[in-house]
Amino acid sequence: LYRRYGLWFRLRKLIIWLLGVYITIPFLVKLCPAIQAKLVFLNFVRVPYFIDLKRPQDQGLNHTCNYYLQPEEDVTIGVWHTVPAALWKNARGKDQLWFEDTLGSSHPVILYLHGNAGTRGGDHRVELYKVLSSLGYHVVTFDYRGWGDSVGTPSERGMTYDALHVFDWIKARSGDNPVYIWGHSLGTGVATNVVRRLCERETPPDALILESPFTNIREEARSHPFSIYRYFPGFDWFFLDPITTSGIKFANDENVKYISCSLLILHAEDDPVVPFHLGKKLYNIAATSRSFRDYKVQFVPFHTDLGYRHKYIYRSPELPRILR
């Protein structure tokens, strides 16, 4: 009986402690919105660990060059440029200038904007670069300020400015070659921010591709399956308002109303991170927007049985046909 009472006492103490932590966290987030911003960006999570981003060849990207660009003073971003697989042999041993010159060759270019957490060297991202390269695309990708080996403090404004800078850098070298923007997950928020601004200045990309997109960051946070506070009283006030206070909106649903270029949305039905219904909702908004009346808008779902989830759409054998 004594042992049972001691065990129950320790268990009750643990439950009370866990309950105290559970209740305290919302107040900490409310008092310090920067915490919520870090949870949105997850830029401090570097997966895979211990890779040298200066050496993309270590990830099997032997036809890739590492650059560093400077969008603003005190901000430096790391960039990878993978040339089309057809240029693989020519790329061996070449310097940055050669890679930059190849952007003017007769191959389309994809600017890839990755999601939160990890770096440009993430496993699923590297595999997508390889697929796109094999299809004849240049792939230019980078880590936003504060990610990977890029210098600076993360913010939605800063991420958008970094992407605009890289797009302009590409256009200055690519001549008349098509340039597409591909955003994944949180990167879709950056992508629509960028393309809206490009359309406003009448220099849109040739197309926008959104993989696993959401409508806006508030709806994504509210719908996120990993959120253990969704049913917590005052969830919006405690968790969503601090995101807005931090200047984080990523309003895809608003941005698509001002975008005038072809749009392709890819989404897996079994996506556990960005619910499928948010991608479908964004498509419905875009499809009825007057800004797209002269452009093709397409939504491609991937059935649950395929198991592509949040980041494995690159495995689809249909992807080359879809992109064509």
Short mmCIF file of C-alpha atoms in Angstrom, two decimals, residues 153-284:
data_model
loop_
_atom_site.label_atom_id
_atom_site.label_comp_id
_atom_site.label_asym_id
_atom_site.label_seq_id
_atom_site.Cartn_x
_atom_site.Cartn_y
_atom_site.Cartn_z
CA THR A 153 17.65 37.71 -39.24
CA PRO A 154 14.58 35.84 -40.55
CA SER A 155 11.41 37.77 -41.39
CA GLU A 156 8.72 37.54 -44.04
CA ARG A 157 9.89 40.82 -45.56
CA GLY A 158 13.49 39.67 -45.61
CA MET A 159 12.67 36.28 -47.15
CA THR A 160 10.64 37.99 -49.87
CA TYR A 161 13.40 40.50 -50.59
CA ASP A 162 15.99 37.70 -50.81
CA ALA A 163 13.86 35.85 -53.36
CA LEU A 164 13.29 39.01 -55.41
CA HIS A 165 17.03 39.65 -55.44
CA VAL A 166 17.81 36.14 -56.69
CA PHE A 167 15.07 36.36 -59.35
CA ASP A 168 16.49 39.63 -60.65
CA TRP A 169 19.99 38.11 -60.56
CA ILE A 170 18.74 35.21 -62.71
CA LYS A 171 16.89 37.47 -65.18
CA ALA A 172 20.01 39.58 -65.67
CA ARG A 173 21.79 36.44 -66.96
CA SER A 174 19.11 34.22 -68.52
CA GLY A 175 18.26 36.32 -71.56
CA ASP A 176 14.96 35.24 -73.13
CA ASN A 177 14.90 31.83 -71.44
CA PRO A 178 11.73 31.07 -69.44
CA VAL A 179 12.05 31.53 -65.68
CA TYR A 180 9.61 29.75 -63.38
CA ILE A 181 9.19 30.14 -59.61
CA TRP A 182 8.52 27.01 -57.55
CA GLY A 183 7.57 27.34 -53.88
CA HIS A 184 7.11 24.49 -51.41
CA SER A 185 5.18 24.68 -48.13
CA LEU A 186 6.21 27.92 -46.36
CA GLY A 187 8.08 28.75 -49.56
CA THR A 188 4.70 29.10 -51.30
CA GLY A 189 4.09 32.14 -49.10
CA VAL A 190 7.39 33.63 -50.23
CA ALA A 191 6.61 32.69 -53.84
CA THR A 192 3.22 34.44 -54.00
CA ASN A 193 4.68 37.49 -52.24
CA VAL A 194 7.40 37.68 -54.89
CA VAL A 195 5.19 36.99 -57.91
CA ARG A 196 2.61 39.54 -56.78
CA ARG A 197 5.35 42.18 -56.66
CA LEU A 198 6.74 41.06 -60.03
CA CYS A 199 3.30 41.33 -61.59
CA GLU A 200 2.80 44.78 -60.08
CA ARG A 201 6.01 45.96 -61.73
CA GLU A 202 4.98 44.15 -64.95
CA THR A 203 7.86 41.63 -64.95
CA PRO A 204 6.06 38.39 -64.02
CA PRO A 205 7.75 34.98 -64.20
CA ASP A 206 6.69 32.62 -66.97
CA ALA A 207 4.77 30.49 -64.47
CA LEU A 208 4.27 29.91 -60.75
CA ILE A 209 4.31 26.41 -59.23
CA LEU A 210 3.02 25.92 -55.69
CA GLU A 211 3.71 22.60 -54.00
CA SER A 212 1.73 21.85 -50.82
CA PRO A 213 0.44 25.43 -50.40
CA PHE A 214 -1.82 26.90 -47.73
CA THR A 215 -4.19 29.86 -47.86
CA ASN A 216 -2.55 32.03 -45.20
CA ILE A 217 -0.39 31.41 -42.18
CA ARG A 218 -3.23 31.80 -39.67
CA GLU A 219 -5.35 29.13 -41.33
CA GLU A 220 -2.32 26.87 -41.68
CA ALA A 221 -1.46 27.24 -37.97
CA ARG A 222 -5.08 26.62 -37.02
CA SER A 223 -5.27 23.53 -39.22
CA HIS A 224 -1.82 22.12 -38.51
CA PRO A 225 -2.28 18.52 -37.32
CA PHE A 226 0.69 18.83 -34.94
CA SER A 227 -0.85 21.71 -32.99
CA ILE A 228 -1.75 20.44 -29.52
CA TYR A 229 -3.40 23.76 -28.62
CA ARG A 230 -6.02 23.95 -31.39
CA TYR A 231 -8.83 23.47 -28.87
CA PHE A 232 -7.23 25.56 -26.14
CA PRO A 233 -9.54 28.42 -25.01
CA GLY A 234 -8.37 31.64 -26.68
CA PHE A 235 -6.18 29.80 -29.22
CA ASP A 236 -6.35 32.70 -31.70
CA TRP A 237 -5.47 35.29 -29.07
CA PHE A 238 -2.63 33.26 -27.57
CA PHE A 239 -1.06 31.79 -30.72
CA LEU A 240 -2.32 33.36 -33.94
CA ASP A 241 -2.32 37.02 -32.95
CA PRO A 242 1.40 36.88 -31.96
CA ILE A 243 2.18 35.61 -35.49
CA THR A 244 0.45 38.64 -36.97
CA THR A 245 2.15 40.90 -34.41
CA SER A 246 5.50 39.56 -35.68
CA GLY A 247 4.59 40.73 -39.20
CA ILE A 248 4.05 37.20 -40.53
CA LYS A 249 1.08 36.79 -42.87
CA PHE A 250 2.11 34.81 -45.97
CA ALA A 251 -1.30 35.61 -47.43
CA ASN A 252 -1.40 33.31 -50.47
CA ASP A 253 -5.17 33.69 -50.71
CA GLU A 254 -4.85 37.46 -51.03
CA ASN A 255 -1.77 37.44 -53.26
CA VAL A 256 -3.27 35.20 -55.96
CA LYS A 257 -5.86 37.88 -56.64
CA TYR A 258 -3.05 40.07 -58.00
CA ILE A 259 -1.05 37.48 -59.92
CA SER A 260 -1.15 37.32 -63.70
CA CYS A 261 0.80 34.31 -64.96
CA SER A 262 0.13 30.59 -65.35
CA LEU A 263 -0.34 28.78 -62.04
CA LEU A 264 0.16 25.11 -61.18
CA ILE A 265 -0.74 23.76 -57.73
CA LEU A 266 0.50 20.33 -56.58
CA HIS A 267 -0.83 18.75 -53.38
CA ALA A 268 -0.87 15.26 -51.89
CA GLU A 269 -4.11 14.17 -50.25
CA ASP A 270 -2.19 12.56 -47.37
CA ASP A 271 -0.15 15.68 -46.56
CA PRO A 272 0.19 15.66 -42.73
CA VAL A 273 1.71 19.16 -42.49
CA VAL A 274 -0.36 21.38 -44.80
CA PRO A 275 -3.86 19.89 -45.03
CA PHE A 276 -5.01 19.06 -48.55
CA HIS A 277 -8.18 21.13 -48.19
CA LEU A 278 -6.12 24.33 -47.85
CA GLY A 279 -4.44 23.73 -51.21
CA LYS A 280 -7.81 23.03 -52.79
CA LYS A 281 -9.28 26.16 -51.23
CA LEU A 282 -6.42 28.26 -52.60
CA TYR A 283 -7.02 26.80 -56.07
CA ASN A 284 -10.71 27.71 -55.90
#
